[in-house]
Amino acid sequence: MAMFLLTDATGIGSDDLDPGQGLIDLTIIANDTGFGANAAAGGQQLITYAPTLTGVVQQRLDTLVNTTFTPDYGSGPQTVDIVIAAGTAAFVLDDGTSLANNGTSLPPSNSGLPGATLNPTLNNLLIYDTDQNICVARAGTGGDIDLPESNPVVLYHELSHSFRILNNTLLALTATCDPASPEENAAITDENDLRTDLAMRQGVTPELRDPNIHCGSVGCDGGCCIIATVASKSLTSQEVRSLRCVRDHFVRNTEIGHSFFEQFFQDYYSFSPQVCTIMARDRQLSGHLLEGWVNPLLDFWKIIIARSRPSMTIESMGAEFVRRQPSGPHAKARRDALQRTLTYWSDGGSDENPWRAELAQLLRERAWPSEYIQWALVSPVRIYYDLIRMCVDGAGAHAIGCELERAVASWAPEMPISDVWASLSAEEVATELAFVESALLQTARCRRRFAQRLRNRLGHITAIAFVLNGREQQRKGAS
């Protein structure tokens, strides 16, 4: 066999690996039910692939996974495997070399090829930063460095180098980035095959990289939701882009927004890579999660954003919800998908499918205990299900708007309160509170409830007490 995912970097580098993300990235590249991986053994995980698709990307992956490569670098043929180290930004080789915001495919140490001296193994060692945030040159712009590099694209680029290393056909490789060396030009050309494939999956125009320019810079926006990425089969899908917009709407330049998402993502990434691994084993789950979780969640948050506009009334909120629903049997199908999700959440362990039972246990142990996950990902879907049932049963916009407002008035002020509030000055508390109110807490009832929770949690902090007491006095004076 020819491809392994490193789970233990002993003898190579630091312990800062993210093999779960590596498996997710390979799954996205393959986009094929025949892709899989064995359980980790001996510090690595064997990648398997029985292709059912015949695209350019799948053919290349098939070759890399299922070929026994025996290149001759001058001392006779030798068996060489691909060993992928999906590292975090903190990963360093044993000699201290960092590959943060980078990727490399290192030839075997005895090959004499460029980069071989960094490789302590006799295999092709492919290393990439799963936390990378790189922009590269967009094709057709004359060199504008504004095209994001996603993790699967970075990995596929390095696999292009691996292909020629394993066949001992590496092209001329120099440090010059403009123009790109022949080897980098070939890897970028292959990279564009994956960019095209990802775009075709979504029916959008591909955004390609300029093969003649290898220059790049740090600073492009990264991912947002890896479950949505795998479920929709693309990092550039409408679902992923929309979730990123939702995130950015609430983060903006606020301390509370950044603090919320920092804790949320910490909790989210404690279980989401494992969810994606399970999806790789049971590909039907992708469709179930997309229709029964991701899309309803996305719709809900879009309505919440719309609700913050001064022009939104209860009637218009109900109309907005109705507008987003398909008609007839499609609406019932969406309702049924949500019902399956909620039933599965409450009793998923009874599912005869072992992977789905494993998913249910994972969610119970790692996801549901988090108040951030419950508030941001679970409760909204429960609210959405109640609303779509009303919609299917023929309720009008006003009735749906009233129920939506009632549900949001109970849900919104229960937003988790982080300790960052305690570090703010009185002026900053007032500013942050004003943003939270405009974004989520439009009614007096919501504002009073959140203020009481904030007082109960952190009312002993002088700045918070000062702002809340001042607001209370203003309210009493106005009444």
Tab-separated table of C-alpha atoms in Angstrom:
chain	number	residue	atom	x	y	z
A	1	MET	CA	0.000	0.000	0.000
A	2	ALA	CA	1.134	3.510	-0.675
A	3	MET	CA	-0.581	6.111	1.546
A	4	PHE	CA	-0.739	6.568	5.305
A	5	LEU	CA	-1.959	9.317	7.635
A	6	LEU	CA	0.424	9.965	10.508
A	7	THR	CA	-1.115	9.747	13.998
A	8	ASP	CA	2.160	9.760	15.964
A	9	ALA	CA	5.060	11.937	14.861
A	10	THR	CA	7.714	10.356	17.113
A	11	GLY	CA	11.068	10.498	15.338
A	12	ILE	CA	9.773	13.062	12.844
A	13	GLY	CA	8.433	16.069	14.696
A	14	SER	CA	6.298	17.416	17.525
A	15	ASP	CA	3.005	15.946	18.703
A	16	ASP	CA	1.007	18.807	17.133
A	17	LEU	CA	-0.876	16.655	14.624
A	18	ASP	CA	-4.496	16.842	13.485
A	19	PRO	CA	-5.122	13.494	11.724
A	20	GLY	CA	-8.878	14.001	11.983
A	21	GLN	CA	-8.616	17.088	9.788
A	22	GLY	CA	-6.300	15.205	7.445
A	23	LEU	CA	-8.918	12.511	6.954
A	24	ILE	CA	-11.590	15.148	6.356
A	25	ASP	CA	-9.435	16.836	3.705
A	26	LEU	CA	-8.797	13.541	1.921
A	27	THR	CA	-12.527	12.757	2.087
A	28	ILE	CA	-13.337	16.066	0.398
A	29	ILE	CA	-10.731	15.423	-2.294
A	30	ALA	CA	-12.141	11.968	-3.052
A	31	ASN	CA	-15.868	12.847	-2.903
A	32	ASP	CA	-16.397	9.136	-3.445
A	33	THR	CA	-18.134	6.419	-1.411
A	34	GLY	CA	-15.160	4.140	-2.054
A	35	PHE	CA	-12.829	6.236	0.071
A	36	GLY	CA	-11.967	5.109	3.594
A	37	ALA	CA	-9.294	4.517	6.209
A	38	ASN	CA	-8.316	1.705	8.527
A	39	ALA	CA	-8.045	2.120	12.284
A	40	ALA	CA	-4.786	3.695	13.451
A	41	ALA	CA	-1.989	1.200	14.158
A	42	GLY	CA	1.679	1.753	14.845
A	43	GLY	CA	1.347	5.519	14.759
A	44	GLN	CA	-0.284	5.722	11.345
A	45	GLN	CA	-3.557	5.092	9.563
A	46	LEU	CA	-3.758	3.251	6.236
A	47	ILE	CA	-5.792	5.078	3.593
A	48	THR	CA	-7.977	2.891	1.393
A	49	TYR	CA	-9.731	3.708	-1.855
A	50	ALA	CA	-11.928	1.587	-4.119
A	51	PRO	CA	-12.991	4.254	-6.630
A	52	THR	CA	-16.487	4.446	-8.046
A	53	LEU	CA	-15.824	7.742	-9.877
A	54	THR	CA	-13.501	8.310	-12.835
A	55	GLY	CA	-12.741	12.021	-12.705
A	56	VAL	CA	-9.217	13.409	-13.030
A	57	VAL	CA	-8.959	13.965	-9.274
A	58	GLN	CA	-10.248	10.498	-8.407
A	59	GLN	CA	-7.892	8.861	-10.920
A	60	ARG	CA	-4.905	10.639	-9.410
A	61	LEU	CA	-5.939	9.666	-5.874
A	62	ASP	CA	-6.508	6.073	-6.993
A	63	THR	CA	-2.974	5.949	-8.392
A	64	LEU	CA	-1.419	7.413	-5.258
A	65	VAL	CA	-3.310	5.128	-2.865
A	66	ASN	CA	-3.247	1.856	-4.774
A	67	THR	CA	0.146	1.795	-6.506
A	68	THR	CA	3.245	0.198	-5.010
A	69	PHE	CA	5.893	2.734	-5.977
A	70	THR	CA	9.486	1.514	-6.396
A	71	PRO	CA	11.503	4.479	-7.694
A	72	ASP	CA	15.220	4.209	-8.383
A	73	TYR	CA	17.068	7.267	-7.133
A	74	GLY	CA	20.453	5.835	-8.148
A	75	SER	CA	20.983	2.995	-5.676
A	76	GLY	CA	18.409	0.580	-7.060
A	77	PRO	CA	14.616	0.380	-6.758
A	78	GLN	CA	13.142	0.961	-3.305
A	79	THR	CA	9.558	0.831	-2.023
A	80	VAL	CA	8.368	4.305	-1.060
A	81	ASP	CA	5.035	5.126	0.612
A	82	ILE	CA	3.335	8.491	1.105
A	83	VAL	CA	3.117	9.440	4.787
A	84	ILE	CA	0.928	12.487	5.414
A	85	ALA	CA	1.503	14.630	8.501
A	86	ALA	CA	-1.525	16.890	8.908
A	87	GLY	CA	-0.070	19.285	11.455
A	88	THR	CA	-1.389	22.266	13.334
A	89	ALA	CA	0.412	25.605	13.114
A	90	ALA	CA	2.525	24.544	16.112
A	91	PHE	CA	3.957	21.459	14.379
A	92	VAL	CA	7.738	21.477	13.927
A	93	LEU	CA	10.190	18.895	12.676
A	94	ASP	CA	12.645	17.458	15.185
A	95	ASP	CA	15.296	19.894	13.951
A	96	GLY	CA	12.984	22.823	14.801
A	97	THR	CA	11.854	23.554	11.230
A	98	SER	CA	8.350	25.069	11.211
A	99	LEU	CA	5.892	24.690	8.351
A	100	ALA	CA	3.244	27.081	9.664
A	101	ASN	CA	1.113	28.451	6.802
A	102	ASN	CA	2.843	26.115	4.421
A	103	GLY	CA	2.987	22.641	2.982
A	104	THR	CA	5.770	20.482	1.586
A	105	SER	CA	6.298	17.067	0.072
A	106	LEU	CA	9.727	15.810	1.144
A	107	PRO	CA	11.467	13.095	-0.899
A	108	PRO	CA	13.033	10.106	0.896
A	109	SER	CA	16.151	10.996	2.858
A	110	ASN	CA	18.384	8.905	0.551
A	111	SER	CA	16.956	10.210	-2.735
A	112	GLY	CA	19.230	13.204	-3.215
A	113	LEU	CA	16.234	15.258	-4.362
A	114	PRO	CA	15.533	18.815	-3.140
A	115	GLY	CA	14.190	18.764	0.426
A	116	ALA	CA	15.430	15.228	1.160
A	117	THR	CA	17.762	16.414	3.912
A	118	LEU	CA	14.743	17.575	5.964
A	119	ASN	CA	13.157	14.119	5.804
A	120	PRO	CA	14.275	11.648	8.518
A	121	THR	CA	12.462	8.756	6.784
A	122	LEU	CA	12.815	6.628	3.655
A	123	ASN	CA	9.251	7.458	2.633
A	124	ASN	CA	7.734	10.485	0.943
A	125	LEU	CA	6.851	12.690	3.926
A	126	LEU	CA	4.044	15.139	3.096
A	127	ILE	CA	3.464	17.840	5.718
A	128	TYR	CA	0.890	20.621	5.645
A	129	ASP	CA	-0.501	23.132	8.120
A	130	THR	CA	-4.199	22.468	8.802
A	131	ASP	CA	-4.441	25.966	10.347
A	132	GLN	CA	-3.063	27.638	7.214
A	133	ASN	CA	-4.507	30.957	6.078
A	134	ILE	CA	-2.912	31.606	2.694
A	135	CYS	CA	-3.812	33.737	-0.330
A	136	VAL	CA	-2.346	32.968	-3.760
A	137	ALA	CA	-2.407	34.515	-7.234
A	138	ARG	CA	-5.809	34.388	-8.907
A	139	ALA	CA	-5.760	33.403	-12.600
A	140	GLY	CA	-6.593	36.133	-15.089
A	141	THR	CA	-5.747	39.054	-12.792
A	142	GLY	CA	-2.091	39.540	-13.628
A	143	GLY	CA	-0.993	38.464	-10.164
A	144	ASP	CA	-3.583	39.595	-7.606
A	145	ILE	CA	-2.797	37.649	-4.407
A	146	ASP	CA	-6.371	37.262	-3.160
A	147	LEU	CA	-7.408	33.648	-3.864
A	148	PRO	CA	-7.882	31.549	-0.679
A	149	GLU	CA	-6.161	28.191	-0.318
A	150	SER	CA	-8.369	25.621	1.427
A	151	ASN	CA	-6.863	22.663	3.268
A	152	PRO	CA	-7.908	20.039	0.660
A	153	VAL	CA	-6.427	22.204	-2.110
A	154	VAL	CA	-3.135	22.602	-0.220
A	155	LEU	CA	-3.018	18.844	0.391
A	156	TYR	CA	-3.806	18.034	-3.247
A	157	HIS	CA	-1.088	20.455	-4.395
A	158	GLU	CA	1.460	18.603	-2.258
A	159	LEU	CA	0.154	15.237	-3.501
A	160	SER	CA	0.984	16.472	-6.997
A	161	HIS	CA	4.609	16.849	-5.900
A	162	SER	CA	4.402	13.386	-4.299
A	163	PHE	CA	3.250	11.893	-7.590
A	164	ARG	CA	6.420	13.016	-9.354
A	165	ILE	CA	8.663	12.191	-6.381
A	166	LEU	CA	7.327	8.626	-6.350
A	167	ASN	CA	7.802	8.312	-10.116
A	168	ASN	CA	11.227	10.020	-9.920
A	169	THR	CA	10.075	12.592	-12.475
A	170	LEU	CA	10.438	15.714	-10.326
A	171	LEU	CA	10.785	18.826	-12.504
A	172	ALA	CA	13.159	21.739	-11.972
A	173	LEU	CA	12.399	23.304	-8.587
A	174	THR	CA	13.618	26.741	-7.520
A	175	ALA	CA	12.742	29.262	-4.820
A	176	THR	CA	11.567	31.791	-7.415
A	177	CYS	CA	7.839	32.464	-7.108
A	178	ASP	CA	7.294	34.700	-10.149
A	179	PRO	CA	7.616	33.062	-12.552
A	180	ALA	CA	6.860	29.742	-10.888
A	181	SER	CA	9.395	26.961	-11.363
A	182	PRO	CA	8.375	24.097	-13.696
A	183	GLU	CA	7.651	21.822	-10.705
A	184	GLU	CA	5.423	24.372	-8.979
A	185	ASN	CA	3.714	25.172	-12.268
A	186	ALA	CA	2.807	21.502	-12.635
A	187	ALA	CA	1.523	21.282	-9.038
A	188	ILE	CA	-0.616	24.412	-9.465
A	189	THR	CA	-2.031	23.005	-12.700
A	190	ASP	CA	-3.011	19.842	-10.811
A	191	GLU	CA	-4.370	21.970	-7.954
A	192	ASN	CA	-6.682	23.660	-10.440
A	193	ASP	CA	-8.097	20.233	-11.347
A	194	LEU	CA	-9.385	19.956	-7.768
A	195	ARG	CA	-10.625	23.556	-7.762
A	196	THR	CA	-12.580	22.768	-10.939
A	197	ASP	CA	-13.948	19.539	-9.446
A	198	LEU	CA	-15.072	21.313	-6.258
A	199	ALA	CA	-16.838	23.987	-8.314
A	200	MET	CA	-18.550	21.419	-10.545
A	201	ARG	CA	-20.002	19.702	-7.471
A	202	GLN	CA	-21.817	22.927	-6.652
A	203	GLY	CA	-22.606	24.097	-10.177
A	204	VAL	CA	-20.542	27.275	-9.845
A	205	THR	CA	-17.747	28.819	-11.896
A	206	PRO	CA	-14.340	27.601	-10.664
A	207	GLU	CA	-11.905	30.124	-9.205
A	208	LEU	CA	-8.500	29.068	-10.504
A	209	ARG	CA	-4.948	29.840	-9.493
A	210	ASP	CA	-2.388	31.328	-11.874
A	211	PRO	CA	0.016	28.427	-12.680
A	212	ASN	CA	2.794	30.857	-13.577
A	213	ILE	CA	2.920	32.510	-10.145
A	214	HIS	CA	3.788	30.598	-6.985
A	215	CYS	CA	3.782	33.664	-4.713
A	216	GLY	CA	1.471	33.759	-1.716
A	217	SER	CA	0.738	35.705	1.435
A	218	VAL	CA	-0.893	35.114	4.792
A	219	GLY	CA	-4.351	36.529	5.365
A	220	CYS	CA	-7.257	34.843	3.582
A	221	ASP	CA	-10.418	33.831	5.390
A	222	GLY	CA	-10.491	30.225	6.574
A	223	GLY	CA	-13.266	27.731	7.087
A	224	CYS	CA	-16.224	27.977	9.404
A	225	CYS	CA	-18.037	24.710	9.683
A	226	ILE	CA	-16.344	21.461	8.753
A	227	ILE	CA	-19.538	19.424	9.124
A	228	ALA	CA	-21.226	21.711	6.578
A	229	THR	CA	-18.118	21.462	4.399
A	230	VAL	CA	-18.171	17.671	4.281
A	231	ALA	CA	-21.960	17.398	4.100
A	232	SER	CA	-22.123	19.819	1.149
A	233	LYS	CA	-18.924	18.324	-0.353
A	234	SER	CA	-17.210	21.681	-0.820
A	235	LEU	CA	-15.447	24.422	1.092
A	236	THR	CA	-16.963	26.932	-1.322
A	237	SER	CA	-20.560	25.709	-1.162
A	238	GLN	CA	-23.394	28.155	-0.542
A	239	GLU	CA	-23.957	26.542	2.850
A	240	VAL	CA	-20.376	27.102	3.980
A	241	ARG	CA	-20.223	30.652	2.622
A	242	SER	CA	-23.512	31.504	4.309
A	243	LEU	CA	-22.451	30.075	7.665
A	244	ARG	CA	-19.273	32.111	7.429
A	245	CYS	CA	-21.353	35.247	6.800
A	246	VAL	CA	-23.510	34.445	9.837
A	247	ARG	CA	-20.390	34.089	11.942
A	248	ASP	CA	-18.925	37.352	10.679
A	249	HIS	CA	-22.184	39.228	11.265
A	250	PHE	CA	-22.092	38.436	14.967
A	251	VAL	CA	-18.322	38.681	15.500
A	252	ARG	CA	-17.629	41.974	13.748
A	253	ASN	CA	-15.268	43.966	15.984
A	254	THR	CA	-16.850	43.042	19.307
A	255	GLU	CA	-14.977	41.496	22.207
A	256	ILE	CA	-18.028	39.468	23.190
A	257	GLY	CA	-18.492	38.148	19.662
A	258	HIS	CA	-14.879	37.018	19.434
A	259	SER	CA	-15.024	35.462	22.888
A	260	PHE	CA	-18.258	33.630	22.068
A	261	PHE	CA	-16.923	32.114	18.869
A	262	GLU	CA	-13.574	31.250	20.428
A	263	GLN	CA	-15.314	29.100	23.041
A	264	PHE	CA	-17.896	27.850	20.557
A	265	PHE	CA	-15.254	26.635	18.115
A	266	GLN	CA	-13.258	25.047	20.930
A	267	ASP	CA	-16.324	23.017	21.876
A	268	TYR	CA	-17.330	22.423	18.237
A	269	TYR	CA	-13.950	21.079	17.171
A	270	SER	CA	-13.912	18.680	20.124
A	271	PHE	CA	-16.412	16.513	18.235
A	272	SER	CA	-16.873	17.715	14.643
A	273	PRO	CA	-13.778	15.983	13.128
A	274	GLN	CA	-15.079	12.678	14.473
A	275	VAL	CA	-18.502	13.422	12.944
A	276	CYS	CA	-16.800	13.893	9.577
A	277	THR	CA	-14.881	10.644	9.981
A	278	ILE	CA	-18.185	8.837	10.614
A	279	MET	CA	-19.678	10.531	7.549
A	280	ALA	CA	-16.768	9.185	5.522
A	281	ARG	CA	-17.832	5.670	6.564
A	282	ASP	CA	-21.583	6.225	6.109
A	283	ARG	CA	-22.020	8.652	3.231
A	284	GLN	CA	-25.831	8.751	3.549
A	285	LEU	CA	-25.281	10.732	6.732
A	286	SER	CA	-24.059	13.671	4.663
A	287	GLY	CA	-27.460	14.149	3.060
A	288	HIS	CA	-29.266	13.596	6.344
A	289	LEU	CA	-27.164	16.156	8.178
A	290	LEU	CA	-27.404	18.670	5.345
A	291	GLU	CA	-31.202	18.549	5.098
A	292	GLY	CA	-31.976	17.812	8.737
A	293	TRP	CA	-29.485	20.110	10.453
A	294	VAL	CA	-27.211	22.361	8.372
A	295	ASN	CA	-29.771	23.942	6.035
A	296	PRO	CA	-32.462	24.530	8.706
A	297	LEU	CA	-29.796	25.976	11.008
A	298	LEU	CA	-28.619	28.280	8.241
A	299	ASP	CA	-32.180	29.448	7.504
A	300	PHE	CA	-32.806	30.138	11.178
A	301	TRP	CA	-29.732	32.322	11.597
A	302	LYS	CA	-30.487	34.241	8.403
A	303	ILE	CA	-33.919	35.055	9.804
A	304	ILE	CA	-32.329	36.135	13.100
A	305	ILE	CA	-30.054	38.511	11.177
A	306	ALA	CA	-33.058	39.860	9.239
A	307	ARG	CA	-34.928	40.269	12.540
A	308	SER	CA	-32.377	42.859	13.684
A	309	ARG	CA	-33.529	45.267	10.966
A	310	PRO	CA	-35.848	48.027	12.200
A	311	SER	CA	-38.302	47.320	9.388
A	312	MET	CA	-38.945	43.715	10.486
A	313	THR	CA	-42.338	43.154	12.099
A	314	ILE	CA	-43.861	39.954	13.438
A	315	GLU	CA	-45.819	39.647	10.192
A	316	SER	CA	-42.734	40.154	8.020
A	317	MET	CA	-40.722	37.656	10.089
A	318	GLY	CA	-43.403	35.057	9.523
A	319	ALA	CA	-43.478	35.900	5.842
A	320	GLU	CA	-39.688	35.580	5.687
A	321	PHE	CA	-39.875	32.105	7.186
A	322	VAL	CA	-42.638	31.014	4.797
A	323	ARG	CA	-40.680	32.428	1.843
A	324	ARG	CA	-37.728	30.201	2.673
A	325	GLN	CA	-39.772	26.999	2.677
A	326	PRO	CA	-40.298	24.767	-0.353
A	327	SER	CA	-43.876	24.053	-1.324
A	328	GLY	CA	-46.040	20.951	-1.140
A	329	PRO	CA	-44.288	17.606	-0.673
A	330	HIS	CA	-40.858	19.254	-0.474
A	331	ALA	CA	-41.895	21.159	2.638
A	332	LYS	CA	-43.141	17.913	4.181
A	333	ALA	CA	-39.840	16.254	3.283
A	334	ARG	CA	-37.968	19.019	5.099
A	335	ARG	CA	-40.258	18.627	8.112
A	336	ASP	CA	-39.653	14.879	8.111
A	337	ALA	CA	-35.879	15.377	7.849
A	338	LEU	CA	-35.981	17.630	10.898
A	339	GLN	CA	-38.131	15.159	12.771
A	340	ARG	CA	-35.624	12.375	12.035
A	341	THR	CA	-32.825	14.593	13.337
A	342	LEU	CA	-34.609	15.384	16.594
A	343	THR	CA	-35.628	11.747	17.099
A	344	TYR	CA	-32.077	10.666	16.407
A	345	TRP	CA	-30.684	13.198	18.866
A	346	SER	CA	-32.948	11.877	21.608
A	347	ASP	CA	-32.662	8.137	20.877
A	348	GLY	CA	-29.907	7.646	18.318
A	349	GLY	CA	-28.325	4.842	20.284
A	350	SER	CA	-31.105	2.488	19.183
A	351	ASP	CA	-30.098	2.789	15.513
A	352	GLU	CA	-28.978	-0.579	14.137
A	353	ASN	CA	-26.363	1.102	11.946
A	354	PRO	CA	-23.148	0.973	14.040
A	355	TRP	CA	-21.768	4.236	12.643
A	356	ARG	CA	-24.946	6.139	13.479
A	357	ALA	CA	-25.017	4.640	16.947
A	358	GLU	CA	-21.408	5.776	17.313
A	359	LEU	CA	-22.411	9.263	16.172
A	360	ALA	CA	-25.234	9.424	18.704
A	361	GLN	CA	-22.887	8.441	21.522
A	362	LEU	CA	-20.305	10.976	20.347
A	363	LEU	CA	-22.864	13.791	20.369
A	364	ARG	CA	-24.149	12.839	23.808
A	365	GLU	CA	-20.661	12.745	25.299
A	366	ARG	CA	-18.892	15.582	23.483
A	367	ALA	CA	-21.458	17.982	22.006
A	368	TRP	CA	-24.578	18.153	24.169
A	369	PRO	CA	-22.791	19.087	27.449
A	370	SER	CA	-21.648	22.385	25.878
A	371	GLU	CA	-24.004	25.296	26.528
A	372	TYR	CA	-22.536	26.975	23.438
A	373	ILE	CA	-23.435	24.032	21.183
A	374	GLN	CA	-26.889	23.723	22.751
A	375	TRP	CA	-27.649	27.409	22.285
A	376	ALA	CA	-26.159	27.955	18.815
A	377	LEU	CA	-26.694	24.611	17.058
A	378	VAL	CA	-29.365	22.581	18.831
A	379	SER	CA	-32.089	24.914	20.113
A	380	PRO	CA	-32.399	26.763	16.777
A	381	VAL	CA	-33.173	23.489	14.994
A	382	ARG	CA	-35.836	22.602	17.562
A	383	ILE	CA	-37.444	26.019	17.049
A	384	TYR	CA	-37.255	25.608	13.278
A	385	TYR	CA	-39.003	22.226	13.459
A	386	ASP	CA	-41.959	23.685	15.391
A	387	LEU	CA	-42.281	26.459	12.827
A	388	ILE	CA	-42.136	24.245	9.755
A	389	ARG	CA	-44.795	21.985	11.265
A	390	MET	CA	-47.036	25.041	11.482
A	391	CYS	CA	-46.167	25.956	7.907
A	392	VAL	CA	-47.006	22.464	6.582
A	393	ASP	CA	-50.277	22.521	8.530
A	394	GLY	CA	-51.293	25.717	6.723
A	395	ALA	CA	-50.595	28.412	9.325
A	396	GLY	CA	-50.310	31.952	7.958
A	397	ALA	CA	-47.428	34.403	8.178
A	398	HIS	CA	-48.846	36.226	11.219
A	399	ALA	CA	-49.281	33.046	13.275
A	400	ILE	CA	-45.822	31.803	12.331
A	401	GLY	CA	-44.322	35.218	13.102
A	402	CYS	CA	-45.946	35.230	16.544
A	403	GLU	CA	-44.607	31.761	17.344
A	404	LEU	CA	-41.156	32.703	16.035
A	405	GLU	CA	-41.065	35.816	18.204
A	406	ARG	CA	-42.250	33.885	21.239
A	407	ALA	CA	-39.590	31.187	20.746
A	408	VAL	CA	-36.796	33.681	20.104
A	409	ALA	CA	-37.801	35.739	23.159
A	410	SER	CA	-37.248	32.625	25.277
A	411	TRP	CA	-34.090	31.478	23.483
A	412	ALA	CA	-32.067	34.608	22.661
A	413	PRO	CA	-31.467	35.973	26.195
A	414	GLU	CA	-30.106	32.571	27.282
A	415	MET	CA	-26.974	33.202	25.205
A	416	PRO	CA	-23.931	31.908	27.125
A	417	ILE	CA	-22.154	34.612	29.131
A	418	SER	CA	-18.373	34.433	28.988
A	419	ASP	CA	-15.903	35.780	31.549
A	420	VAL	CA	-14.700	38.323	28.978
A	421	TRP	CA	-17.501	40.604	30.186
A	422	ALA	CA	-15.595	40.942	33.472
A	423	SER	CA	-12.502	42.315	31.717
A	424	LEU	CA	-14.292	45.238	30.026
A	425	SER	CA	-14.427	48.849	31.104
A	426	ALA	CA	-17.828	50.438	31.775
A	427	GLU	CA	-17.724	52.111	28.363
A	428	GLU	CA	-16.898	48.805	26.678
A	429	VAL	CA	-19.659	46.987	28.603
A	430	ALA	CA	-22.172	49.565	27.378
A	431	THR	CA	-20.950	49.235	23.785
A	432	GLU	CA	-20.991	45.436	23.817
A	433	LEU	CA	-24.406	45.360	25.469
A	434	ALA	CA	-25.795	47.719	22.839
A	435	PHE	CA	-24.546	45.428	20.061
A	436	VAL	CA	-25.966	42.279	21.674
A	437	GLU	CA	-29.322	44.034	22.045
A	438	SER	CA	-29.402	45.249	18.455
A	439	ALA	CA	-28.343	41.862	17.064
A	440	LEU	CA	-30.428	39.547	19.246
A	441	LEU	CA	-32.402	41.193	22.028
A	442	GLN	CA	-34.872	43.437	20.227
A	443	THR	CA	-37.649	43.259	22.826
A	444	ALA	CA	-37.738	44.734	26.332
A	445	ARG	CA	-38.442	41.300	27.765
A	446	CYS	CA	-35.316	39.827	26.134
A	447	ARG	CA	-33.181	42.713	27.365
A	448	ARG	CA	-34.420	42.463	30.931
A	449	ARG	CA	-33.839	38.721	31.031
A	450	PHE	CA	-30.281	38.968	29.668
A	451	ALA	CA	-29.466	41.872	31.994
A	452	GLN	CA	-30.654	39.823	34.963
A	453	ARG	CA	-28.520	36.875	33.916
A	454	LEU	CA	-25.519	39.147	33.466
A	455	ARG	CA	-26.128	40.677	36.912
A	456	ASN	CA	-26.513	37.246	38.538
A	457	ARG	CA	-23.295	36.016	36.934
A	458	LEU	CA	-21.025	39.061	37.068
A	459	GLY	CA	-22.895	41.740	39.000
A	460	HIS	CA	-20.029	41.967	41.475
A	461	ILE	CA	-17.833	43.468	38.751
A	462	THR	CA	-17.826	47.246	39.188
A	463	ALA	CA	-18.066	48.159	35.490
A	464	ILE	CA	-20.963	45.777	34.869
A	465	ALA	CA	-22.852	46.876	37.984
A	466	PHE	CA	-22.350	50.523	37.018
A	467	VAL	CA	-23.790	50.060	33.506
A	468	LEU	CA	-26.691	47.846	34.580
A	469	ASN	CA	-27.633	50.147	37.484
A	470	GLY	CA	-27.545	53.157	35.185
A	471	ARG	CA	-29.794	51.437	32.665
A	472	GLU	CA	-32.210	50.410	35.419
A	473	GLN	CA	-32.461	53.988	36.662
A	474	GLN	CA	-33.090	55.220	33.123
A	475	ARG	CA	-35.838	52.644	32.640
A	476	LYS	CA	-37.566	53.590	35.899
A	477	GLY	CA	-37.288	57.279	35.043
A	478	ALA	CA	-38.843	56.681	31.624
A	479	SER	CA	-41.727	54.774	33.147
